[in-house]
Amino acid sequence: MYEEKLISGKEVSAVLKVEISQKVAQLKARGVHPKLSVIIVGENPASLTYVKGKHKDCAECNIISDNIALPESTTQAELLEIIEKLNRDKSVHGILVQLPLPKHIEEYAVINAIDPAKDVDGFTAVNVGNMNIGKDCFAPCTPQGCMDMLDYAGVDICGKDVVVIGRSNIVGKPVSVLALQKSATVTICHSKTKNIAEKTRLADVVIVAVGREKFLTADMVKEGAVVIDVGINRNSMGKLCGDADFDGLIGKVSKITPVPGGVGLMTRVNLLKNTVKAAENAEK
Ligand code: NAP
């Protein structure tokens, strides 16, 4: 009944995967086979699942992916040496270091050791800086995925009021920058914001990235608002859910992304997009 209100990550990512596969075929015909190297340190179960998903996605689009699995005891120097080697390897177009890293390794130093031209996660200071000043960059995968969903659903945010809840470096901040670049009027809320509902009720689009089940409820949005739900949580029944009270909101919003089957899939597909872009750039 509410099907037309859903912005389906399954649908959007399927469309993008066709485009990506076509680009891979074109690159291959010119002698360039896009390749992603994924480094994982330790055996964090969630990280192992994410990495497995990344390899599966690559295979689906005919992107080569190799897995560099390192023991928890790996030192920062050893990890930096491996990254340096991958930076120099011309057959590798994208490098991804799965986060979080073990506590004895400084994430900032490791991420910034990646050649920005191979930084397909878009986390290096160079890419973040370029994104902020509107230069060509690898946009971080989850924020770009949110923008792709709005585009696909025909939601033009130019001149619209967009409220982002969450200000993390991987979601809230970058998605705010991307929305601003599309000429939205952006308000960023976080844990110290007073009366968030007062702000979200004025929003045309609410992007929620907090990490709390049912954080965004129907009384917090105006009739016809668009909701992009970035959250990935487990409810008391162990079921995957987002930050939005989907059942409460669906009758009131004009569009909403589901969880599962929403932004998460867009994050995955944007890694493929960035890897292909890195291969295209390397060819130039
Ligand atoms: P994070 O680093 O923990 O950031 C959460 C943000 O929410 C912070 O800015 C925090 O504010 C804010 N916040 C926490 N409690 C709040 C409250 N009561 N009121 C207002 N703001 C509050 O999390 P994240 O990495 O951004 O991820 C957010 C959610 O998205 C998580 O569920 C995560 O699993 C999910 N996620 C999904 C994807 C995907 O692909 N779909 C990708 C990444 C993350 P302060 O800054 O003031 O602490």
Short mmCIF file of C-alpha atoms and ligand atoms in Angstrom, two decimals:
data_model
loop_
_atom_site.label_atom_id
_atom_site.label_comp_id
_atom_site.label_asym_id
_atom_site.label_seq_id
_atom_site.Cartn_x
_atom_site.Cartn_y
_atom_site.Cartn_z
CA MET A 1 0.00 0.00 0.00
CA TYR A 2 2.86 2.34 0.80
CA GLU A 3 5.19 0.88 -1.85
CA GLU A 4 5.34 4.15 -3.77
CA LYS A 5 6.78 5.89 -0.72
CA LEU A 6 9.76 3.55 -0.44
CA ILE A 7 13.15 4.56 -1.77
CA SER A 8 14.53 1.07 -2.15
CA GLY A 9 18.27 0.60 -1.82
CA LYS A 10 17.83 -2.71 -3.59
CA GLU A 11 16.33 -1.01 -6.62
CA VAL A 12 18.76 1.93 -6.76
CA SER A 13 21.84 -0.20 -6.18
CA ALA A 14 20.72 -2.67 -8.88
CA VAL A 15 20.50 0.19 -11.41
CA LEU A 16 23.94 1.47 -10.38
CA LYS A 17 25.47 -2.01 -10.54
CA VAL A 18 24.44 -2.31 -14.18
CA GLU A 19 26.19 1.01 -14.94
CA ILE A 20 29.26 -0.08 -12.97
CA SER A 21 29.46 -3.44 -14.76
CA GLN A 22 29.27 -1.66 -18.11
CA LYS A 23 32.12 0.66 -17.12
CA VAL A 24 34.20 -2.32 -15.95
CA ALA A 25 33.64 -4.03 -19.30
CA GLN A 26 34.73 -0.87 -21.14
CA LEU A 27 37.85 -0.54 -18.97
CA LYS A 28 38.70 -4.21 -19.49
CA ALA A 29 38.36 -3.79 -23.24
CA ARG A 30 41.03 -1.08 -22.95
CA GLY A 31 43.28 -3.38 -20.93
CA VAL A 32 42.49 -2.04 -17.44
CA HIS A 33 40.86 -4.40 -14.95
CA PRO A 34 39.67 -2.50 -11.84
CA LYS A 35 41.07 -3.95 -8.63
CA LEU A 36 40.31 -3.32 -4.98
CA SER A 37 42.61 -4.44 -2.16
CA VAL A 38 40.91 -4.88 1.20
CA ILE A 39 43.00 -5.04 4.36
CA ILE A 40 41.50 -6.46 7.52
CA VAL A 41 43.39 -6.65 10.81
CA GLY A 42 42.11 -9.09 13.43
CA GLU A 43 38.87 -11.05 13.46
CA ASN A 44 36.12 -8.67 14.51
CA PRO A 45 33.00 -10.66 13.44
CA ALA A 46 31.13 -7.61 12.10
CA SER A 47 34.20 -6.53 10.11
CA LEU A 48 34.61 -10.04 8.66
CA THR A 49 30.98 -9.95 7.49
CA TYR A 50 31.38 -6.48 5.93
CA VAL A 51 34.57 -7.53 4.13
CA LYS A 52 32.92 -10.69 2.80
CA GLY A 53 30.10 -8.53 1.43
CA LYS A 54 32.60 -6.22 -0.29
CA HIS A 55 34.28 -9.11 -2.11
CA LYS A 56 30.89 -10.50 -3.15
CA ASP A 57 29.86 -7.10 -4.56
CA CYS A 58 33.13 -6.80 -6.47
CA ALA A 59 32.68 -10.25 -7.99
CA GLU A 60 29.15 -9.34 -9.06
CA CYS A 61 30.47 -6.39 -11.08
CA ASN A 62 33.59 -8.19 -12.30
CA ILE A 63 35.96 -6.05 -10.21
CA ILE A 64 39.03 -7.93 -8.96
CA SER A 65 39.30 -7.88 -5.18
CA ASP A 66 42.00 -9.28 -3.02
CA ASN A 67 41.84 -9.86 0.69
CA ILE A 68 44.81 -9.10 2.92
CA ALA A 69 43.94 -10.63 6.27
CA LEU A 70 46.42 -9.74 9.00
CA PRO A 71 46.63 -11.00 12.58
CA GLU A 72 45.46 -8.80 15.48
CA SER A 73 49.12 -8.58 16.58
CA THR A 74 50.15 -6.72 13.39
CA THR A 75 52.11 -3.59 14.24
CA GLN A 76 51.36 -0.15 12.84
CA ALA A 77 54.73 -0.16 11.04
CA GLU A 78 53.93 -3.50 9.38
CA LEU A 79 50.55 -2.23 8.26
CA LEU A 80 52.04 1.00 6.88
CA GLU A 81 54.58 -1.02 4.93
CA ILE A 82 51.81 -3.07 3.30
CA ILE A 83 49.90 0.09 2.38
CA GLU A 84 53.04 1.60 0.85
CA LYS A 85 53.47 -1.50 -1.29
CA LEU A 86 49.86 -1.30 -2.49
CA ASN A 87 50.29 2.43 -3.18
CA ARG A 88 53.14 1.58 -5.55
CA ASP A 89 51.36 -1.40 -7.19
CA LYS A 90 49.93 -0.14 -10.49
CA SER A 91 47.53 -3.10 -10.76
CA VAL A 92 45.75 -1.94 -7.56
CA HIS A 93 43.28 0.92 -8.08
CA GLY A 94 41.52 1.04 -4.70
CA ILE A 95 42.75 0.37 -1.17
CA LEU A 96 40.38 -0.08 1.74
CA VAL A 97 41.42 -0.60 5.35
CA GLN A 98 38.49 -2.10 7.26
CA LEU A 99 37.75 -0.15 10.43
CA PRO A 100 37.90 -0.37 13.38
CA LEU A 101 41.58 -1.24 13.74
CA PRO A 102 43.00 -2.82 16.90
CA LYS A 103 43.61 -0.29 19.67
CA HIS A 104 47.41 -0.28 19.34
CA ILE A 105 47.14 1.09 15.78
CA GLU A 106 46.39 4.76 15.12
CA GLU A 107 43.60 4.88 12.54
CA TYR A 108 44.34 8.43 11.38
CA ALA A 109 47.96 7.59 10.51
CA VAL A 110 46.97 4.42 8.67
CA ILE A 111 44.14 5.96 6.67
CA ASN A 112 46.29 8.92 5.66
CA ALA A 113 49.06 6.62 4.46
CA ILE A 114 46.74 5.53 1.63
CA ASP A 115 47.47 7.29 -1.66
CA PRO A 116 44.50 9.70 -2.02
CA ALA A 117 44.19 8.51 -5.65
CA LYS A 118 43.40 5.01 -4.28
CA ASP A 119 41.35 6.13 -1.25
CA VAL A 120 38.03 4.65 -2.39
CA ASP A 121 36.49 5.04 1.08
CA GLY A 122 37.08 8.80 0.83
CA PHE A 123 38.48 9.00 4.37
CA THR A 124 41.93 10.55 3.81
CA ALA A 125 42.41 14.18 4.83
CA VAL A 126 43.08 15.04 1.16
CA ASN A 127 39.76 13.61 0.00
CA VAL A 128 37.82 15.11 2.89
CA GLY A 129 39.40 18.49 2.14
CA ASN A 130 38.66 18.26 -1.57
CA MET A 131 35.07 17.29 -0.85
CA ASN A 132 34.68 20.27 1.47
CA ILE A 133 35.88 22.73 -1.16
CA GLY A 134 33.83 21.06 -3.89
CA LYS A 135 36.78 19.66 -5.85
CA ASP A 136 36.81 16.28 -7.54
CA CYS A 137 37.22 13.60 -4.88
CA PHE A 138 36.14 10.16 -3.77
CA ALA A 139 33.02 11.01 -1.81
CA PRO A 140 32.57 8.80 1.26
CA CYS A 141 30.31 5.86 0.41
CA THR A 142 27.43 6.22 2.90
CA PRO A 143 26.86 10.00 2.45
CA GLN A 144 27.09 9.65 -1.34
CA GLY A 145 24.64 6.74 -1.10
CA CYS A 146 22.13 9.04 0.65
CA MET A 147 22.49 11.58 -2.17
CA ASP A 148 22.07 8.85 -4.82
CA MET A 149 18.81 7.77 -3.21
CA LEU A 150 17.44 11.31 -3.21
CA ASP A 151 18.46 11.72 -6.87
CA TYR A 152 16.90 8.43 -7.89
CA ALA A 153 13.65 9.32 -6.10
CA GLY A 154 13.58 12.67 -7.91
CA VAL A 155 13.93 14.68 -4.70
CA ASP A 156 15.68 17.93 -5.64
CA ILE A 157 17.06 19.44 -2.43
CA CYS A 158 18.13 22.77 -3.96
CA GLY A 159 16.69 25.49 -1.71
CA LYS A 160 15.09 22.87 0.57
CA ASP A 161 15.51 22.61 4.34
CA VAL A 162 17.56 19.52 5.17
CA VAL A 163 18.09 18.50 8.79
CA VAL A 164 20.88 16.01 9.49
CA ILE A 165 20.86 14.31 12.88
CA GLY A 166 24.36 13.12 13.72
CA ARG A 167 27.74 14.78 13.12
CA SER A 168 30.17 11.86 12.81
CA ASN A 169 33.10 12.12 10.42
CA ILE A 170 31.85 9.18 8.36
CA VAL A 171 28.17 10.10 8.02
CA GLY A 172 26.70 13.25 9.59
CA LYS A 173 29.38 15.79 8.65
CA PRO A 174 30.05 14.63 5.07
CA VAL A 175 26.36 14.15 4.21
CA SER A 176 25.78 17.73 5.42
CA VAL A 177 28.54 18.96 3.09
CA LEU A 178 27.13 17.04 0.12
CA ALA A 179 23.63 18.42 0.81
CA LEU A 180 25.05 21.96 1.08
CA GLN A 181 26.80 21.49 -2.27
CA LYS A 182 23.39 20.71 -3.73
CA SER A 183 22.28 24.12 -2.38
CA ALA A 184 20.11 22.80 0.44
CA THR A 185 19.81 24.84 3.63
CA VAL A 186 21.38 22.44 6.10
CA THR A 187 20.92 22.19 9.85
CA ILE A 188 23.10 19.71 11.74
CA CYS A 189 21.84 18.31 15.05
CA HIS A 190 23.75 16.24 17.59
CA SER A 191 23.60 15.12 21.20
CA LYS A 192 23.94 18.69 22.52
CA THR A 193 21.25 20.17 20.25
CA LYS A 194 18.29 21.66 22.11
CA ASN A 195 14.84 20.57 20.97
CA ILE A 196 15.68 18.57 17.85
CA ALA A 197 11.98 18.01 17.07
CA GLU A 198 11.49 21.77 16.68
CA LYS A 199 14.07 21.69 13.88
CA THR A 200 13.07 18.43 12.20
CA ARG A 201 9.41 19.56 12.04
CA LEU A 202 10.50 22.36 9.67
CA ALA A 203 12.55 20.05 7.45
CA ASP A 204 11.71 18.99 3.90
CA VAL A 205 14.26 16.21 4.25
CA VAL A 206 15.52 14.56 7.45
CA ILE A 207 18.68 12.45 7.32
CA VAL A 208 19.04 10.52 10.55
CA ALA A 209 22.37 8.93 11.55
CA VAL A 210 22.34 8.50 15.32
CA GLY A 211 22.47 4.77 16.02
CA ARG A 212 19.31 4.55 18.14
CA GLU A 213 16.21 2.54 17.33
CA LYS A 214 13.04 4.64 16.77
CA PHE A 215 14.92 7.89 17.37
CA LEU A 216 12.93 9.75 14.69
CA THR A 217 9.20 9.50 15.32
CA ALA A 218 6.14 10.69 13.38
CA ASP A 219 5.55 13.69 15.67
CA MET A 220 9.04 14.98 14.73
CA VAL A 221 8.39 15.43 10.99
CA LYS A 222 6.02 17.50 8.91
CA GLU A 223 3.46 15.97 6.57
CA GLY A 224 5.11 14.97 3.27
CA ALA A 225 8.71 15.10 4.53
CA VAL A 226 11.37 12.80 3.06
CA VAL A 227 13.29 10.60 5.51
CA ILE A 228 16.68 9.02 4.83
CA ASP A 229 17.44 6.50 7.55
CA VAL A 230 21.15 5.74 7.88
CA GLY A 231 20.95 3.91 11.21
CA ILE A 232 21.73 0.23 11.57
CA ASN A 233 20.61 -1.16 14.91
CA ARG A 234 19.30 -4.38 16.41
CA ASN A 235 15.98 -4.16 18.22
CA SER A 236 15.10 -6.15 21.35
CA MET A 237 14.08 -9.09 19.13
CA GLY A 238 17.53 -9.05 17.47
CA LYS A 239 16.02 -7.76 14.21
CA LEU A 240 17.86 -5.18 12.07
CA CYS A 241 16.28 -1.75 12.22
CA GLY A 242 17.16 1.85 11.50
CA ASP A 243 16.91 5.08 13.51
CA ALA A 244 13.47 5.96 12.17
CA ASP A 245 10.19 4.61 13.53
CA PHE A 246 9.29 3.30 10.09
CA ASP A 247 5.76 2.07 10.93
CA GLY A 248 4.86 5.32 12.63
CA LEU A 249 6.34 7.51 9.89
CA ILE A 250 5.19 5.76 6.73
CA GLY A 251 1.69 7.25 6.81
CA LYS A 252 3.02 10.79 7.17
CA VAL A 253 6.11 11.03 4.97
CA SER A 254 6.18 11.32 1.18
CA LYS A 255 9.26 9.10 0.90
CA ILE A 256 11.35 7.01 3.25
CA THR A 257 14.25 4.54 3.03
CA PRO A 258 13.77 1.13 4.67
CA VAL A 259 16.19 -0.72 6.95
CA PRO A 260 17.30 -3.27 5.91
CA GLY A 261 17.30 -2.72 2.15
CA GLY A 262 18.09 0.98 2.25
CA VAL A 263 21.20 3.10 2.72
CA GLY A 264 23.38 0.09 3.64
CA LEU A 265 23.16 -1.26 0.10
CA MET A 266 24.02 2.18 -1.26
CA THR A 267 27.17 2.30 0.86
CA ARG A 268 28.25 -0.97 -0.70
CA VAL A 269 27.57 0.10 -4.27
CA ASN A 270 29.42 3.41 -3.82
CA LEU A 271 32.59 1.52 -2.96
CA LEU A 272 32.33 -0.14 -6.38
CA LYS A 273 31.64 3.22 -8.04
CA ASN A 274 34.72 4.73 -6.41
CA THR A 275 36.91 1.75 -7.38
CA VAL A 276 35.88 2.07 -11.02
CA LYS A 277 36.47 5.82 -10.85
CA ALA A 278 39.97 5.20 -9.44
CA ALA A 279 40.70 2.81 -12.33
CA GLU A 280 39.42 5.37 -14.85
CA ASN A 281 41.57 8.09 -13.26
CA ALA A 282 44.64 5.82 -13.29
CA GLU A 283 44.13 5.23 -17.00
CA LYS A 284 44.23 8.98 -17.79
P1 NAP B 1 28.45 7.82 15.67
O1 NAP B 1 29.83 8.07 15.27
O2 NAP B 1 28.16 7.11 16.97
O3 NAP B 1 27.66 9.20 15.68
C1 NAP B 1 26.36 9.30 16.15
C2 NAP B 1 25.93 10.73 16.11
O4 NAP B 1 24.64 10.81 16.66
C3 NAP B 1 26.83 11.67 16.91
O5 NAP B 1 27.09 12.84 16.18
C4 NAP B 1 26.02 11.96 18.17
O6 NAP B 1 26.18 13.27 18.67
C5 NAP B 1 24.61 11.83 17.65
N1 NAP B 1 23.70 11.48 18.73
C6 NAP B 1 23.82 10.47 19.62
N2 NAP B 1 22.79 10.50 20.49
C7 NAP B 1 22.04 11.55 20.16
C8 NAP B 1 20.86 12.13 20.69
N3 NAP B 1 20.25 11.61 21.75
N4 NAP B 1 20.36 13.22 20.09
C9 NAP B 1 20.97 13.75 19.01
N5 NAP B 1 22.08 13.26 18.46
C10 NAP B 1 22.61 12.18 19.04
O7 NAP B 1 27.67 6.96 14.58
P2 NAP B 1 27.85 6.92 12.98
O8 NAP B 1 29.06 6.16 12.65
O9 NAP B 1 27.62 8.27 12.41
O10 NAP B 1 26.60 6.00 12.63
C11 NAP B 1 25.27 6.38 12.94
C12 NAP B 1 24.35 5.23 12.60
O11 NAP B 1 24.47 4.94 11.21
C13 NAP B 1 24.68 3.92 13.32
O12 NAP B 1 23.49 3.20 13.54
C14 NAP B 1 25.54 3.18 12.32
O13 NAP B 1 25.49 1.78 12.50
C15 NAP B 1 24.86 3.58 11.05
N6 NAP B 1 25.72 3.54 9.85
C16 NAP B 1 25.15 3.00 8.76
C17 NAP B 1 25.86 2.95 7.59
C18 NAP B 1 25.19 2.39 6.39
O14 NAP B 1 25.86 1.98 5.46
N7 NAP B 1 23.86 2.39 6.36
C19 NAP B 1 27.16 3.42 7.53
C20 NAP B 1 27.72 4.00 8.67
C21 NAP B 1 26.98 4.05 9.83
P3 NAP B 1 27.57 13.79 19.34
O15 NAP B 1 28.49 14.03 18.19
O16 NAP B 1 27.18 15.02 20.04
O17 NAP B 1 28.02 12.68 20.23
#
